[in-house]
Amino acid sequence: MVTKIVFAIVNLISVLVLNGCILRIHHYQFNFVKILRRLMMAAAMTVISNSMIALSGGMIFAEVSYILFYVSMDWVSFYLWSFCLKYTDHNNLFNKLHRLVALLLFADSISLILNLVFKHEFSVYTALDNEGTLYYLARATSLYNSHLILDYIVIGAGVIFVISKMIKSHSYYRFRYAIVLTVFGLLIVLNYMYIILNMYLDWSVLLYAIAGATLYFMTIIYTPGRLRNRMMSHAVDDMDEGLILFDIDGNCAYYNEFVKRNFADELDRVIAGDHSASSYDRLIEVSRTDVSQAVIYYENNVGSNFRIRLEPLIDAKEHNLGSFFLIEDITEETRMMNELKEAREAADKASEYKSTFLANMSHEIRTPINAVLGMNEMILRECEDKDILSYAENIKASGGALLDLINDILDFSKIEAGKMELIDNEYGPKNMIKDTYMMLRRRATDKGLRFGIKFDEEIPAVLLGDEKRIRQVLSNILSNAIKYTKEGSVNTVIRFERIDDDNISLVMEISDTGIGISEENQKVLFDSFQRVDMEHNRNIEGTGLGLAITKQIVEMMQGSITVTSEVGKGSNFTVSIPQRVLDNKPSGKLGASTAEMKEKYKVTFTAPDAKILVVDDVELNIMVVTGLLKNTKVMIDSATKGMEAYEMCKNIKYDLILMDHMMPYPDGVETFRMIREEGLNKDTKVVVLTANAISGVEEEYRAIGFDGYLSKPVKGADLEGMLEQFLPKELVIMEE
Ligand code: ADP
């Protein structure tokens, strides 16, 4: 009885072990896993029925248990065969045969079950000993023997596939197949011994658990260490990166194929540790002394580029094993980077050329316009004929428009090149607004538009900011409003919002009753070169740059610009620009339109005793200046070359010099320097009069030492203003 209980417990442990394996292999994806699980289930069933035989308490129970045992054995055989085929990748053969084999074993199982009735396979006998009643198989028929033979054939057929696979496979794998075969072999031998020895307890099934666990381990978990090393070194050799391993003394322990391929000539040096001065060797030096990470870039002798990283090799217990180089081929990357760099340089060059071109163009265009507008101004001053005066007014307006255009393009290219700078100065917002408003008033009233302005008197009187740019913003928006309004009015509200004691937001709201802008167009309004609603605006001239520049300027000042508009009703632009307050005193009323442009020119002063020098390589420009200053009666000398001016300054003391910049050598700046260095005309003010009008140049000229700056085309009033400012006071006689 004790033996039986021990036997049953051992069998139970076997079943549990098998069950453990079944649960674990569940996660794996190999194609034989499903079969292996079923094999283990059938094996577990065999073990259970084996226990039932031992514990059976009656003839019928014993016979049923034996039948269950042999039927389970049939299916162990079937799944073992299936496993062998699938494990050795004979899927096709398996698909072809498995139904036939299953059918044979199924027939055998039925025959075994029918033994209950016909007793044609085996009989169960009872015997008595001191342990109680024992049931065992005493007589085996030929059918029973054929059942055994069928099982052995099926298992044997499977085993042959494993043997053939073992012969064909790489030697590293043979060990694994050998173990699998040993397990199968042992099972068969033990089973056979049980039959020969006619034991009443089949201890061989105990091995099922060991066999199951061994199968699980050998087929799924185990990879031979040598195999893993071999695989790793092959994988490392096939890598697209180089690997060199060094031991702690810096001796080369391993390098892969990549290194061999790419450093053929340098290889010996690396391994031998020949320390010449190359950076590659320096890295090796580092590897011997300091294993903290380092990176170098290296070009081999056929021009390939590599990024070499040195890293320490430290194991899990923080022991230093050595170091390694990881080498990446960055030839392609380097080539692309170089191309990008070249492309960028080319683009920068092109942009530089563009800027120079624009500066030159501006200069070239301004020079003839200077003559056109200068001469035109003389017509306006001297002509009494109404028709001719109106022609001259048109020339003046168109010339002005052309100048605006050039200024816009220049500003835009400045912004694009990131070279637009703000120059903050103190200024009175009242005068700035009034001037801008007055400048445009004529244009609006000529079109028959009402042109109103509301100015908040409380706006602080003195602010710090870039007055010129704010003026530009306001005049851009105002001139658009006038341009795109046929009838009705253009109204401006200038107010402010306090941010704190020292800062305000200057708010300018410009509304018109013009054509309006659709919502869709409002989105692209501030994009460069974007002119909207071309169907209606075809006849209105413009470049689509004005608002783009305006927005950029406003944003540079940390301000904002918004638009609301309704097609057919009009538009409303609101600009808000933060400004520092320098004097909080209120600005006061804008005042009546006293500053309205003079209808007819009148000279502001005369200075018959003053003598000035005008230097310009273009005679026409000298004529313009001379003409514009005619009424002031100043004496004018002129020079068309820098050298000539320099010589003249040696002999004559002038009261003011007007100097062009762009001239053949020596140019205006060089001439100015020569005059100053020689100490000629020491106290005489020098004003640069130039077509170079790119924003910011005025400051550059002042930095060189010029006292004043006038851009061409020069306006008569500005020229007179400059003279009035710089001529010695005693020589100037103001006119009433
Ligand atoms: P443009 O040189 O064409 O005037 P802008 O950048 O100043 O360029 O303006 C872009 C476009 O916005 C204009 O072409 C015009 O269609 C539209 N626009 C600007 N201001 C107004 C306005 N006050 N009323 C209607 N349309 C306007």
XYZ file of N, CA, C and O in Angstrom, residues 90-209:
480
model
N 9.429 19.993 -41.142
C 8.821 19.207 -42.218
C 7.316 19.426 -42.224
O 6.523 18.488 -42.101
N 6.961 20.668 -42.389
C 5.541 21.027 -42.307
C 4.714 20.389 -43.415
O 3.586 19.951 -43.195
N 5.292 20.372 -44.620
C 4.545 19.812 -45.761
C 4.210 18.345 -45.527
O 3.064 17.919 -45.714
N 5.237 17.601 -45.097
C 5.043 16.172 -44.858
C 4.007 15.959 -43.750
O 3.123 15.099 -43.852
N 4.119 16.780 -42.742
C 3.169 16.698 -41.635
C 1.743 16.920 -42.144
O 0.828 16.156 -41.847
N 1.592 18.004 -42.971
C 0.249 18.305 -43.492
C -0.309 17.148 -44.317
O -1.505 16.863 -44.293
N 0.598 16.484 -45.055
C 0.141 15.382 -45.919
C -0.260 14.155 -45.095
O -1.233 13.474 -45.408
N 0.527 13.850 -44.046
C 0.376 12.549 -43.372
C -0.424 12.550 -42.082
O -0.873 11.502 -41.632
N -0.569 13.731 -41.485
C -1.052 13.683 -40.095
C -2.467 13.106 -39.968
O -2.794 12.468 -38.980
N -3.278 13.272 -41.020
C -4.637 12.713 -40.923
C -4.588 11.177 -40.923
O -5.288 10.523 -40.152
N -3.724 10.640 -41.778
C -3.609 9.182 -41.886
C -3.119 8.574 -40.567
O -3.698 7.605 -40.048
N -2.062 9.190 -40.034
C -1.495 8.685 -38.781
C -2.525 8.788 -37.662
O -2.735 7.845 -36.881
N -3.218 9.923 -37.630
C -4.237 10.117 -36.597
C -5.328 9.054 -36.729
O -5.805 8.499 -35.733
N -5.691 8.743 -37.985
C -6.756 7.752 -38.228
C -6.349 6.368 -37.709
O -7.133 5.689 -37.030
N -5.099 5.992 -38.008
C -4.584 4.694 -37.548
C -4.649 4.598 -36.029
O -5.133 3.609 -35.463
N -4.167 5.692 -35.389
C -4.132 5.678 -33.932
C -5.536 5.763 -33.340
O -5.826 5.182 -32.295
N -6.406 6.439 -34.055
C -7.792 6.527 -33.607
C -8.426 5.129 -33.626
O -9.086 4.713 -32.669
N -8.165 4.392 -34.728
C -8.692 3.029 -34.848
C -8.153 2.164 -33.709
O -8.888 1.385 -33.076
N -6.853 2.364 -33.426
C -6.231 1.606 -32.347
C -6.886 1.941 -31.006
O -7.169 1.053 -30.197
N -7.181 3.240 -30.814
C -7.810 3.661 -29.557
C -9.191 3.019 -29.422
O -9.565 2.542 -28.343
N -9.980 2.971 -30.512
C -11.322 2.364 -30.485
C -11.203 0.878 -30.119
O -11.927 0.355 -29.263
N -10.212 0.227 -30.789
C -10.013 -1.200 -30.528
C -9.709 -1.422 -29.045
O -10.212 -2.357 -28.423
N -8.891 -0.504 -28.467
C -8.544 -0.616 -27.047
C -9.784 -0.444 -26.168
O -9.988 -1.185 -25.203
N -10.637 0.514 -26.538
C -11.847 0.762 -25.734
C -12.781 -0.466 -25.812
O -13.367 -0.893 -24.808
N -12.838 -1.049 -27.019
C -13.731 -2.209 -27.195
C -13.262 -3.431 -26.399
O -14.007 -4.391 -26.210
N -12.006 -3.381 -25.955
C -11.468 -4.463 -25.130
C -12.335 -4.710 -23.890
O -12.393 -5.812 -23.361
N -13.024 -3.653 -23.482
C -13.921 -3.734 -22.335
C -14.986 -4.821 -22.557
O -15.378 -5.529 -21.638
N -15.375 -4.956 -23.839
C -16.425 -5.919 -24.176
C -15.829 -7.235 -24.671
O -16.148 -8.318 -24.185
N -14.870 -7.133 -25.631
C -14.404 -8.352 -26.324
C -13.143 -8.970 -25.734
O -12.768 -10.076 -26.096
N -12.464 -8.245 -24.902
C -11.231 -8.752 -24.283
C -10.224 -9.249 -25.330
O -9.531 -10.235 -25.141
N -10.157 -8.585 -26.464
C -9.308 -9.068 -27.547
C -7.893 -8.511 -27.478
O -7.001 -8.945 -28.180
N -7.658 -7.512 -26.642
C -6.323 -6.902 -26.598
C -5.517 -7.418 -25.392
O -4.372 -7.794 -25.530
N -6.141 -7.355 -24.240
C -5.434 -7.807 -23.031
C -6.465 -8.163 -21.952
O -7.652 -7.840 -22.074
N -5.988 -8.901 -20.901
C -6.860 -9.180 -19.759
C -6.158 -8.670 -18.511
O -4.921 -8.586 -18.464
N -6.981 -8.356 -17.527
C -6.431 -7.882 -16.260
C -6.623 -8.980 -15.227
O -7.695 -9.585 -15.136
N -5.542 -9.238 -14.553
C -5.611 -10.297 -13.522
C -5.422 -9.686 -12.160
O -4.843 -8.600 -12.040
N -5.898 -10.425 -11.167
C -5.662 -9.950 -9.798
C -4.704 -10.903 -9.102
O -4.626 -12.083 -9.428
N -3.968 -10.349 -8.172
C -3.086 -11.194 -7.353
C -3.090 -10.607 -5.953
O -3.402 -9.421 -5.777
N -2.761 -11.389 -5.024
C -2.751 -10.902 -3.647
C -1.327 -10.940 -3.114
O -0.602 -11.880 -3.334
N -0.935 -9.907 -2.439
C 0.319 -9.990 -1.704
C 0.123 -9.186 -0.432
O -0.998 -8.718 -0.138
N 1.197 -8.929 0.294
C 0.983 -8.286 1.596
C 0.599 -6.800 1.471
O 0.309 -6.138 2.441
N 0.587 -6.289 0.303
C 0.171 -4.892 0.113
C -1.313 -4.811 -0.236
O -1.860 -3.741 -0.464
N -1.948 -5.882 -0.423
C -3.360 -5.886 -0.804
C -3.531 -6.441 -2.200
O -2.657 -7.172 -2.696
N -4.651 -6.061 -2.862
C -4.928 -6.597 -4.187
C -4.143 -5.838 -5.236
O -4.057 -4.610 -5.197
N -3.554 -6.594 -6.147
C -2.834 -5.974 -7.258
C -3.497 -6.373 -8.559
O -3.945 -7.504 -8.710
N -3.566 -5.422 -9.451
C -4.140 -5.738 -10.770
C -3.033 -5.584 -11.780
O -2.339 -4.573 -11.800
N -2.867 -6.548 -12.599
C -1.860 -6.349 -13.640
C -2.195 -7.126 -14.887
O -3.033 -8.024 -14.895
N -1.491 -6.768 -15.917
C -1.735 -7.317 -17.242
C -0.997 -8.645 -17.338
O 0.217 -8.695 -17.201
N -1.718 -9.699 -17.576
C -1.040 -10.987 -17.587
C -0.998 -11.605 -18.963
O -0.133 -12.410 -19.262
N -1.899 -11.201 -19.812
C -1.908 -11.868 -21.111
C -2.007 -10.809 -22.203
O -2.867 -9.939 -22.155
N -1.124 -10.904 -23.128
C -1.175 -9.957 -24.230
C -1.477 -10.703 -25.517
O -0.849 -11.715 -25.814
N -2.438 -10.177 -26.280
C -2.810 -10.828 -27.538
C -1.976 -10.245 -28.661
O -1.231 -9.280 -28.468
N -2.183 -10.787 -29.858
C -1.435 -10.251 -31.016
C -1.907 -8.837 -31.337
O -1.135 -7.981 -31.775
N -3.203 -8.557 -31.099
C -3.700 -7.193 -31.352
C -3.010 -6.185 -30.415
O -2.655 -5.083 -30.815
N -2.826 -6.654 -29.146
C -2.151 -5.780 -28.188
C -0.728 -5.499 -28.666
O -0.248 -4.358 -28.628
N -0.067 -6.547 -29.146
C 1.297 -6.358 -29.652
C 1.326 -5.432 -30.856
O 2.218 -4.593 -30.983
N 0.313 -5.578 -31.734
C 0.321 -4.671 -32.899
C 0.070 -3.229 -32.451
O 0.567 -2.261 -33.051
N -0.684 -3.064 -31.378
C -0.867 -1.703 -30.820
C 0.487 -1.128 -30.407
O 0.838 0.009 -30.742
N 1.287 -1.980 -29.703
C 2.605 -1.518 -29.275
C 3.488 -1.191 -30.467
O 4.148 -0.146 -30.517
N 3.450 -2.103 -31.460
C 4.299 -1.895 -32.642
C 3.910 -0.601 -33.367
O 4.769 0.191 -33.768
N 2.590 -0.389 -33.498
C 2.120 0.846 -34.165
C 2.691 2.077 -33.446
O 3.249 2.989 -34.070
N 2.584 2.090 -32.126
C 3.103 3.231 -31.365
C 4.602 3.412 -31.594
O 5.085 4.518 -31.843
N 5.334 2.312 -31.525
C 6.795 2.415 -31.722
C 7.148 2.876 -33.125
O 8.073 3.672 -33.317
N 6.385 2.380 -34.111
C 6.679 2.810 -35.495
C 6.469 4.312 -35.638
O 7.306 5.041 -36.184
N 5.330 4.769 -35.106
C 5.019 6.213 -35.230
C 6.112 7.047 -34.543
O 6.646 8.004 -35.110
N 6.458 6.630 -33.310
C 7.503 7.385 -32.594
C 8.825 7.284 -33.351
O 9.514 8.287 -33.594
N 9.158 6.065 -33.790
C 10.416 5.829 -34.509
C 10.501 6.695 -35.754
O 11.548 7.303 -36.041
N 9.368 6.809 -36.487
C 9.362 7.626 -37.715
C 9.710 9.066 -37.388
O 10.469 9.728 -38.115
N 9.158 9.553 -36.268
C 9.450 10.928 -35.856
C 10.917 11.080 -35.507
O 11.583 12.032 -35.937
N 11.433 10.105 -34.770
C 12.813 10.196 -34.297
C 13.789 10.240 -35.481
O 14.800 10.954 -35.447
N 13.458 9.536 -36.546
C 14.336 9.537 -37.726
C 14.530 10.958 -38.259
O 15.633 11.363 -38.639
N 13.472 11.730 -38.254
C 13.593 13.118 -38.737
C 14.548 13.923 -37.859
O 15.343 14.710 -38.359
N 14.441 13.689 -36.548
C 15.341 14.432 -35.654
C 16.786 14.008 -35.916
O 17.692 14.846 -35.972
N 16.981 12.698 -36.136
C 18.350 12.229 -36.415
C 18.874 12.867 -37.700
O 19.999 13.382 -37.745
N 18.034 12.891 -38.733
C 18.513 13.446 -40.012
C 18.824 14.931 -39.847
O 19.803 15.447 -40.366
N 17.997 15.622 -39.082
C 18.235 17.057 -38.857
C 19.545 17.255 -38.087
O 20.325 18.160 -38.378
N 19.761 16.342 -37.137
C 20.965 16.440 -36.327
C 22.209 16.296 -37.203
O 23.181 17.033 -37.062
N 22.140 15.373 -38.141
C 23.295 15.142 -39.018
C 23.556 16.367 -39.895
O 24.687 16.804 -40.074
N 22.459 16.955 -40.388
C 22.609 18.071 -41.338
C 22.986 19.395 -40.663
O 23.563 20.260 -41.295
N 22.650 19.530 -39.387
C 22.765 20.874 -38.795
C 24.202 21.197 -38.382
O 25.073 20.336 -38.355
N 24.388 22.493 -38.082
C 25.676 23.006 -37.628
C 26.065 22.302 -36.329
O 25.206 22.017 -35.493
N 27.364 22.053 -36.175
C 27.801 21.258 -35.021
C 27.339 21.849 -33.686
O 27.104 21.128 -32.735
N 27.177 23.221 -33.656
C 26.750 23.846 -32.406
C 25.375 23.365 -31.970
O 25.039 23.377 -30.805
N 24.563 22.964 -32.956
C 23.187 22.583 -32.628
C 23.049 21.097 -32.285
O 22.039 20.675 -31.781
N 24.083 20.331 -32.643
C 23.937 18.868 -32.506
C 23.664 18.450 -31.080
O 22.904 17.535 -30.819
N 24.295 19.171 -30.171
C 24.135 18.847 -28.760
C 22.646 18.870 -28.362
O 22.129 17.980 -27.718
N 22.000 19.895 -28.850
C 20.592 20.054 -28.517
C 19.783 18.859 -29.045
O 18.988 18.257 -28.320
N 20.013 18.501 -30.309
C 19.248 17.388 -30.895
C 19.592 16.077 -30.190
O 18.739 15.216 -29.988
N 20.854 15.968 -29.817
C 21.292 14.742 -29.153
C 20.526 14.546 -27.848
O 20.060 13.452 -27.525
N 20.360 15.634 -27.104
C 19.630 15.543 -25.836
C 18.177 15.142 -26.088
O 17.617 14.259 -25.423
N 17.577 15.791 -27.090
C 16.176 15.475 -27.419
C 16.050 13.989 -27.748
O 15.154 13.291 -27.255
N 16.995 13.506 -28.545
C 16.952 12.084 -28.935
C 17.151 11.165 -27.732
O 16.480 10.147 -27.586
N 18.093 11.550 -26.882
C 18.356 10.740 -25.690
C 17.086 10.588 -24.861
O 16.756 9.511 -24.368
N 16.381 11.710 -24.722
C 15.141 11.683 -23.941
C 14.149 10.690 -24.558
O 13.578 9.828 -23.882
N 13.980 10.801 -25.880
C 13.052 9.884 -26.568
C 13.489 8.425 -26.348
O 12.696 7.558 -26.003
N 14.790 8.210 -26.575
C 15.339 6.855 -26.481
C 15.099 6.254 -25.104
O 14.636 5.116 -24.965
N 15.366 7.050 -24.091
C 15.200 6.572 -22.728
C 13.764 6.169 -22.433
O 13.493 5.161 -21.784
N 12.863 6.995 -22.941
C 11.437 6.705 -22.750
C 11.087 5.344 -23.333
O 10.434 4.509 -22.708
N 11.589 5.117 -24.544
C 11.260 3.864 -25.224
C 11.876 2.676 -24.468
O 11.204 1.684 -24.195
N 13.151 2.864 -24.115
C 13.841 1.752 -23.441
C 13.132 1.394 -22.138
O 12.823 0.230 -21.858
N 12.827 2.430 -21.346
C 12.188 2.163 -20.051
C 10.821 1.503 -20.232
O 10.456 0.582 -19.511
N 10.105 2.002 -21.231
C 8.782 1.453 -21.489
C 8.872 -0.018 -21.873
O 8.103 -0.869 -21.424
N 9.885 -0.275 -22.657
C 10.086 -1.643 -23.114
C 10.458 -2.551 -21.940
O 9.962 -3.666 -21.809
N 11.311 -2.031 -21.075
C 11.724 -2.810 -19.897
C 10.528 -3.169 -19.038
O 10.393 -4.272 -18.525
N 9.605 -2.241 -18.912
C 8.409 -2.467 -18.097
C 7.606 -3.633 -18.670
O 7.121 -4.501 -17.944
N 7.566 -3.665 -19.999
C 6.816 -4.759 -20.631
C 7.552 -6.089 -20.422
O 6.973 -7.093 -20.007
N 8.867 -6.061 -20.685
C 9.636 -7.316 -20.584
C 9.620 -7.856 -19.158
O 9.405 -9.027 -18.909
N 9.849 -6.935 -18.210
C 9.926 -7.380 -16.814
C 8.549 -7.673 -16.216
O 8.438 -8.158 -15.101
N 7.515 -7.309 -17.010
C 6.153 -7.579 -16.568
C 5.894 -7.016 -15.167
O 5.336 -7.661 -14.293
N 6.350 -5.723 -14.998
C 6.160 -5.084 -13.707
C 4.695 -4.669 -13.576
O 4.036 -4.366 -14.561
N 4.200 -4.677 -12.353
C 2.798 -4.292 -12.254
C 2.649 -2.774 -12.095
O 1.618 -2.203 -12.373
N 3.721 -2.037 -11.688
C 3.685 -0.563 -11.691
C 4.666 -0.066 -12.762
O 5.812 -0.487 -12.796
N 4.154 0.810 -13.634
C 5.014 1.303 -14.728
C 5.758 2.549 -14.268
O 5.269 3.672 -14.391
N 6.946 2.345 -13.681
C 7.744 3.474 -13.190
C 8.299 4.324 -14.339
O 8.748 5.440 -14.125
N 8.246 3.815 -15.549
C 8.860 4.563 -16.667
C 8.153 5.899 -16.910
O 8.759 6.854 -17.378
N 6.847 5.956 -16.575
C 6.142 7.214 -16.857
C 6.664 8.374 -16.022
O 6.432 9.539 -16.333
N 7.373 8.003 -14.918
C 7.981 9.062 -14.120
C 8.872 9.952 -14.981
O 9.023 11.146 -14.763
N 9.470 9.275 -15.937
C 10.413 10.000 -16.783
C 9.704 11.034 -17.676
O 10.334 11.927 -18.215
N 8.376 10.882 -17.789
C 7.641 11.827 -18.645
C 7.856 13.266 -18.201
O 8.007 14.177 -19.007
N 7.836 13.452 -16.875
C 8.029 14.811 -16.358
C 9.417 15.314 -16.722
O 9.588 16.428 -17.230
